Amino acid sequence: MENEKNTALPTKNLRTPEIIAAEINYITQKTRETVLAGAIEIGRRLVEAKELVPHGQWEQWLRENVSYSQSTANNLMAVFREYGGGQQSLFQRANPAEIADLSYSKAVALLVLPREQREEFLEQNPVAGMSTRQLQAAIKEAKEQLEQSIEERQKYQKQAGEEMGRANRLEQE
């Protein structure tokens, strides 16, 4: 037995900065998923409670029972309505990596976009790599583009309607 060497590797050398970083990133991702899932579930319960609380007493109920402002409660209920409660199309169509990195703040920021545009936005933008501020700026730009395209479409529809009206008048003459 004296000739046998100890072949056990020292465990201290197995942990590298890269392994530690991977662990941190994994925990961060799981925390984001948990926070968003928790926000959805809180929103679900707030929607349920709001239906039961007598009219006009909602804000007081929030203060006394859950210490949420009206604004926070509205955000949580909107997160539930859009990302929970059977509205799973966002999670099914979008890149799963983007959804996994979707924080509560980012989920709330995305609520200003209509559902179809939100799905398209998530497919076309690197949301995971954006800060919430960068995301808000990109959303603002996307909304402005959407509004501009709607205005242009309405303008063309109006022009087409006017042209059809002229053609109908000419036919009648």
Coordinates of N, CA and C in Angstrom, one line a residue, residues 61-156:
W61 N -58.2 48.6 0.6 CA -57.9 47.2 0.8 C -56.4 46.9 0.5
L62 N -55.9 47.5 -0.6 CA -54.5 47.3 -1.0 C -53.6 47.8 0.1
R63 N -53.8 49.0 0.5 CA -53.0 49.6 1.6 C -53.0 48.7 2.9
E64 N -54.1 48.3 3.3 CA -54.3 47.6 4.6 C -53.8 46.2 4.5
N65 N -54.0 45.5 3.4 CA -53.8 44.1 3.3 C -52.5 43.6 2.6
V66 N -52.1 44.3 1.6 CA -50.9 43.9 0.9 C -49.8 44.9 0.7
S67 N -50.1 46.1 1.2 CA -49.1 47.2 1.1 C -48.7 47.5 -0.3
Y68 N -49.6 47.4 -1.3 CA -49.3 47.8 -2.7 C -50.0 49.1 -3.0
S69 N -49.3 49.9 -3.8 CA -50.0 51.1 -4.3 C -50.9 50.6 -5.5
Q70 N -51.8 51.5 -5.8 CA -52.8 51.2 -6.9 C -52.0 50.9 -8.2
S71 N -50.9 51.7 -8.4 CA -50.1 51.5 -9.6 C -49.4 50.2 -9.7
T72 N -48.8 49.8 -8.6 CA -48.2 48.4 -8.5 C -49.2 47.3 -8.7
A73 N -50.3 47.4 -8.1 CA -51.4 46.4 -8.2 C -51.8 46.4 -9.7
N74 N -52.0 47.5 -10.3 CA -52.4 47.5 -11.7 C -51.4 46.8 -12.6
N75 N -50.1 47.1 -12.3 CA -49.0 46.5 -13.1 C -49.1 44.9 -12.9
L76 N -49.2 44.5 -11.7 CA -49.2 43.1 -11.4 C -50.4 42.4 -12.1
M77 N -51.6 43.1 -12.0 CA -52.8 42.5 -12.6 C -52.6 42.5 -14.2
A78 N -52.0 43.5 -14.7 CA -51.7 43.5 -16.2 C -50.8 42.4 -16.6
V79 N -49.7 42.2 -15.8 CA -48.8 41.1 -16.0 C -49.5 39.8 -16.0
F80 N -50.4 39.6 -15.1 CA -51.2 38.3 -15.0 C -52.0 38.2 -16.3
R81 N -52.7 39.3 -16.6 CA -53.7 39.2 -17.8 C -52.9 38.9 -19.1
E82 N -51.7 39.5 -19.2 CA -51.0 39.3 -20.5 C -50.1 38.1 -20.5
Y83 N -49.5 37.7 -19.4 CA -48.5 36.6 -19.5 C -49.0 35.4 -18.7
G84 N -50.1 35.5 -18.0 CA -50.7 34.3 -17.3 C -52.1 34.1 -17.8
G85 N -52.9 33.4 -17.1 CA -54.3 33.3 -17.3 C -54.7 32.9 -18.7
G86 N -53.9 31.9 -19.3 CA -54.2 31.4 -20.6 C -53.7 32.2 -21.7
Q87 N -53.0 33.3 -21.4 CA -52.4 34.1 -22.5 C -51.0 33.6 -22.7
Q88 N -50.8 32.4 -23.1 CA -49.5 31.8 -23.2 C -48.9 31.9 -24.6
S89 N -49.6 32.6 -25.5 CA -49.0 32.7 -26.9 C -47.7 33.4 -26.9
L90 N -47.5 34.3 -26.1 CA -46.2 35.1 -26.0 C -45.1 34.1 -25.7
F91 N -45.3 33.2 -24.7 CA -44.3 32.3 -24.3 C -44.1 31.2 -25.4
Q92 N -45.1 30.8 -26.1 CA -45.0 29.8 -27.1 C -44.3 30.2 -28.4
R93 N -44.5 31.5 -28.8 CA -44.0 32.0 -30.1 C -42.6 32.6 -29.9
A94 N -42.3 33.2 -28.8 CA -41.1 33.9 -28.7 C -39.9 33.0 -28.4
N95 N -38.7 33.5 -28.6 CA -37.5 32.7 -28.4 C -37.5 32.4 -26.9
P96 N -37.4 31.1 -26.5 CA -37.4 30.8 -25.0 C -36.3 31.4 -24.3
A97 N -35.2 31.7 -24.9 CA -34.1 32.3 -24.2 C -34.4 33.8 -23.9
E98 N -35.2 34.4 -24.7 CA -35.7 35.8 -24.5 C -36.6 35.8 -23.3
I99 N -37.5 34.8 -23.2 CA -38.5 34.8 -22.2 C -37.8 34.4 -20.8
A100 N -36.8 33.6 -20.9 CA -36.1 33.2 -19.7 C -35.4 34.4 -19.0
D101 N -35.0 35.3 -19.8 CA -34.3 36.5 -19.3 C -35.3 37.7 -19.1
L102 N -36.5 37.5 -19.3 CA -37.5 38.6 -19.1 C -37.7 38.8 -17.7
S103 N -37.3 40.0 -17.2 CA -37.5 40.3 -15.8 C -38.9 40.9 -15.6
Y104 N -39.3 41.1 -14.4 CA -40.6 41.7 -14.1 C -40.6 43.1 -14.8
S105 N -39.6 43.9 -14.6 CA -39.5 45.3 -15.1 C -39.7 45.3 -16.6
K106 N -39.0 44.3 -17.3 CA -39.1 44.2 -18.7 C -40.5 43.8 -19.2
A107 N -41.1 42.8 -18.4 CA -42.4 42.4 -18.7 C -43.4 43.5 -18.7
V108 N -43.3 44.4 -17.6 CA -44.2 45.5 -17.5 C -43.9 46.5 -18.6
A109 N -42.7 46.7 -19.0 CA -42.3 47.7 -20.1 C -43.0 47.2 -21.4
L110 N -43.0 45.9 -21.6 CA -43.5 45.4 -22.9 C -45.0 45.5 -23.0
L111 N -45.7 45.7 -21.8 CA -47.2 45.8 -21.8 C -47.7 46.9 -22.7
V112 N -46.9 48.0 -22.9 CA -47.4 49.1 -23.7 C -47.6 48.7 -25.2
L113 N -47.0 47.6 -25.6 CA -47.2 47.2 -27.0 C -48.4 46.3 -27.2
P114 N -49.1 46.4 -28.2 CA -50.2 45.4 -28.5 C -49.6 44.0 -28.6
R115 N -50.4 43.0 -28.2 CA -49.9 41.6 -28.1 C -49.1 41.2 -29.4
E116 N -49.7 41.4 -30.6 CA -49.1 40.9 -31.8 C -47.8 41.7 -32.0
Q117 N -47.7 43.0 -31.8 CA -46.5 43.7 -32.0 C -45.5 43.3 -30.9
R118 N -45.9 43.0 -29.7 CA -45.0 42.5 -28.6 C -44.3 41.2 -29.0
E119 N -45.1 40.3 -29.6 CA -44.5 39.0 -30.0 C -43.5 39.3 -31.1
E120 N -43.8 40.1 -32.1 CA -42.9 40.4 -33.2 C -41.6 41.2 -32.6
F121 N -41.9 42.1 -31.7 CA -40.8 42.8 -31.1 C -39.8 41.9 -30.4
L122 N -40.3 40.9 -29.6 CA -39.5 39.9 -28.9 C -38.7 39.1 -29.9
E123 N -39.3 38.7 -31.0 CA -38.6 37.9 -32.0 C -37.5 38.7 -32.7
Q124 N -37.6 40.0 -32.9 CA -36.7 40.8 -33.6 C -35.7 41.6 -32.8
N125 N -35.8 41.6 -31.5 CA -34.9 42.4 -30.7 C -34.2 41.6 -29.6
P126 N -32.9 41.9 -29.3 CA -32.2 41.1 -28.3 C -32.5 41.6 -26.9
V127 N -33.8 41.3 -26.5 CA -34.3 41.8 -25.2 C -33.4 41.4 -24.0
A128 N -32.9 40.1 -24.1 CA -32.1 39.6 -23.0 C -30.8 40.5 -22.7
G129 N -30.3 41.0 -23.8 CA -29.0 41.8 -23.6 C -29.3 43.3 -23.3
M130 N -30.5 43.7 -23.3 CA -30.9 45.1 -23.1 C -31.1 45.3 -21.6
S131 N -30.8 46.5 -21.2 CA -31.2 47.0 -19.8 C -32.7 47.4 -20.0
T132 N -33.3 47.6 -18.9 CA -34.7 48.0 -18.9 C -34.8 49.4 -19.6
R133 N -33.9 50.3 -19.4 CA -33.9 51.6 -20.1 C -33.8 51.4 -21.6
Q134 N -32.8 50.6 -22.0 CA -32.6 50.4 -23.4 C -33.9 49.8 -24.0
L135 N -34.5 48.8 -23.3 CA -35.8 48.2 -23.8 C -36.8 49.3 -23.9
Q136 N -37.0 50.1 -22.9 CA -38.0 51.1 -23.0 C -37.8 52.1 -24.2
A137 N -36.5 52.4 -24.4 CA -36.2 53.3 -25.6 C -36.6 52.5 -26.9
A138 N -36.3 51.3 -27.0 CA -36.6 50.5 -28.2 C -38.1 50.3 -28.4
I139 N -38.8 50.1 -27.3 CA -40.3 50.0 -27.3 C -40.8 51.4 -27.8
K140 N -40.3 52.5 -27.3 CA -40.8 53.8 -27.7 C -40.6 54.0 -29.2
E141 N -39.5 53.6 -29.7 CA -39.2 53.7 -31.1 C -40.2 52.8 -31.9
A142 N -40.4 51.6 -31.4 CA -41.3 50.6 -32.1 C -42.7 51.2 -32.1
K143 N -43.2 51.8 -31.0 CA -44.5 52.4 -30.9 C -44.6 53.5 -31.9
E144 N -43.6 54.4 -32.0 CA -43.6 55.5 -32.9 C -43.7 55.0 -34.3
Q145 N -43.0 54.0 -34.6 CA -43.0 53.4 -36.0 C -44.4 52.8 -36.3
L146 N -45.0 52.2 -35.3 CA -46.3 51.6 -35.5 C -47.3 52.7 -35.7
E147 N -47.3 53.8 -34.9 CA -48.2 54.9 -35.1 C -48.0 55.5 -36.4
Q148 N -46.8 55.7 -36.9 CA -46.5 56.3 -38.2 C -47.1 55.4 -39.3
S149 N -46.9 54.1 -39.2 CA -47.4 53.2 -40.2 C -49.0 53.2 -40.2
I150 N -49.6 53.4 -39.1 CA -51.0 53.4 -39.0 C -51.5 54.7 -39.6
E151 N -50.8 55.8 -39.3 CA -51.2 57.1 -40.0 C -51.0 57.1 -41.5
E152 N -49.9 56.4 -42.0 CA -49.7 56.3 -43.4 C -50.8 55.4 -44.0
R153 N -51.2 54.4 -43.4 CA -52.2 53.5 -43.9 C -53.6 54.2 -44.0
Q154 N -53.9 55.0 -42.9 CA -55.1 55.8 -42.9 C -55.1 56.8 -44.0
K155 N -54.0 57.4 -44.3 CA -53.8 58.4 -45.3 C -54.1 57.7 -46.7
Y156 N -53.5 56.6 -46.9 CA -53.7 55.9 -48.2 C -55.1 55.4 -48.3

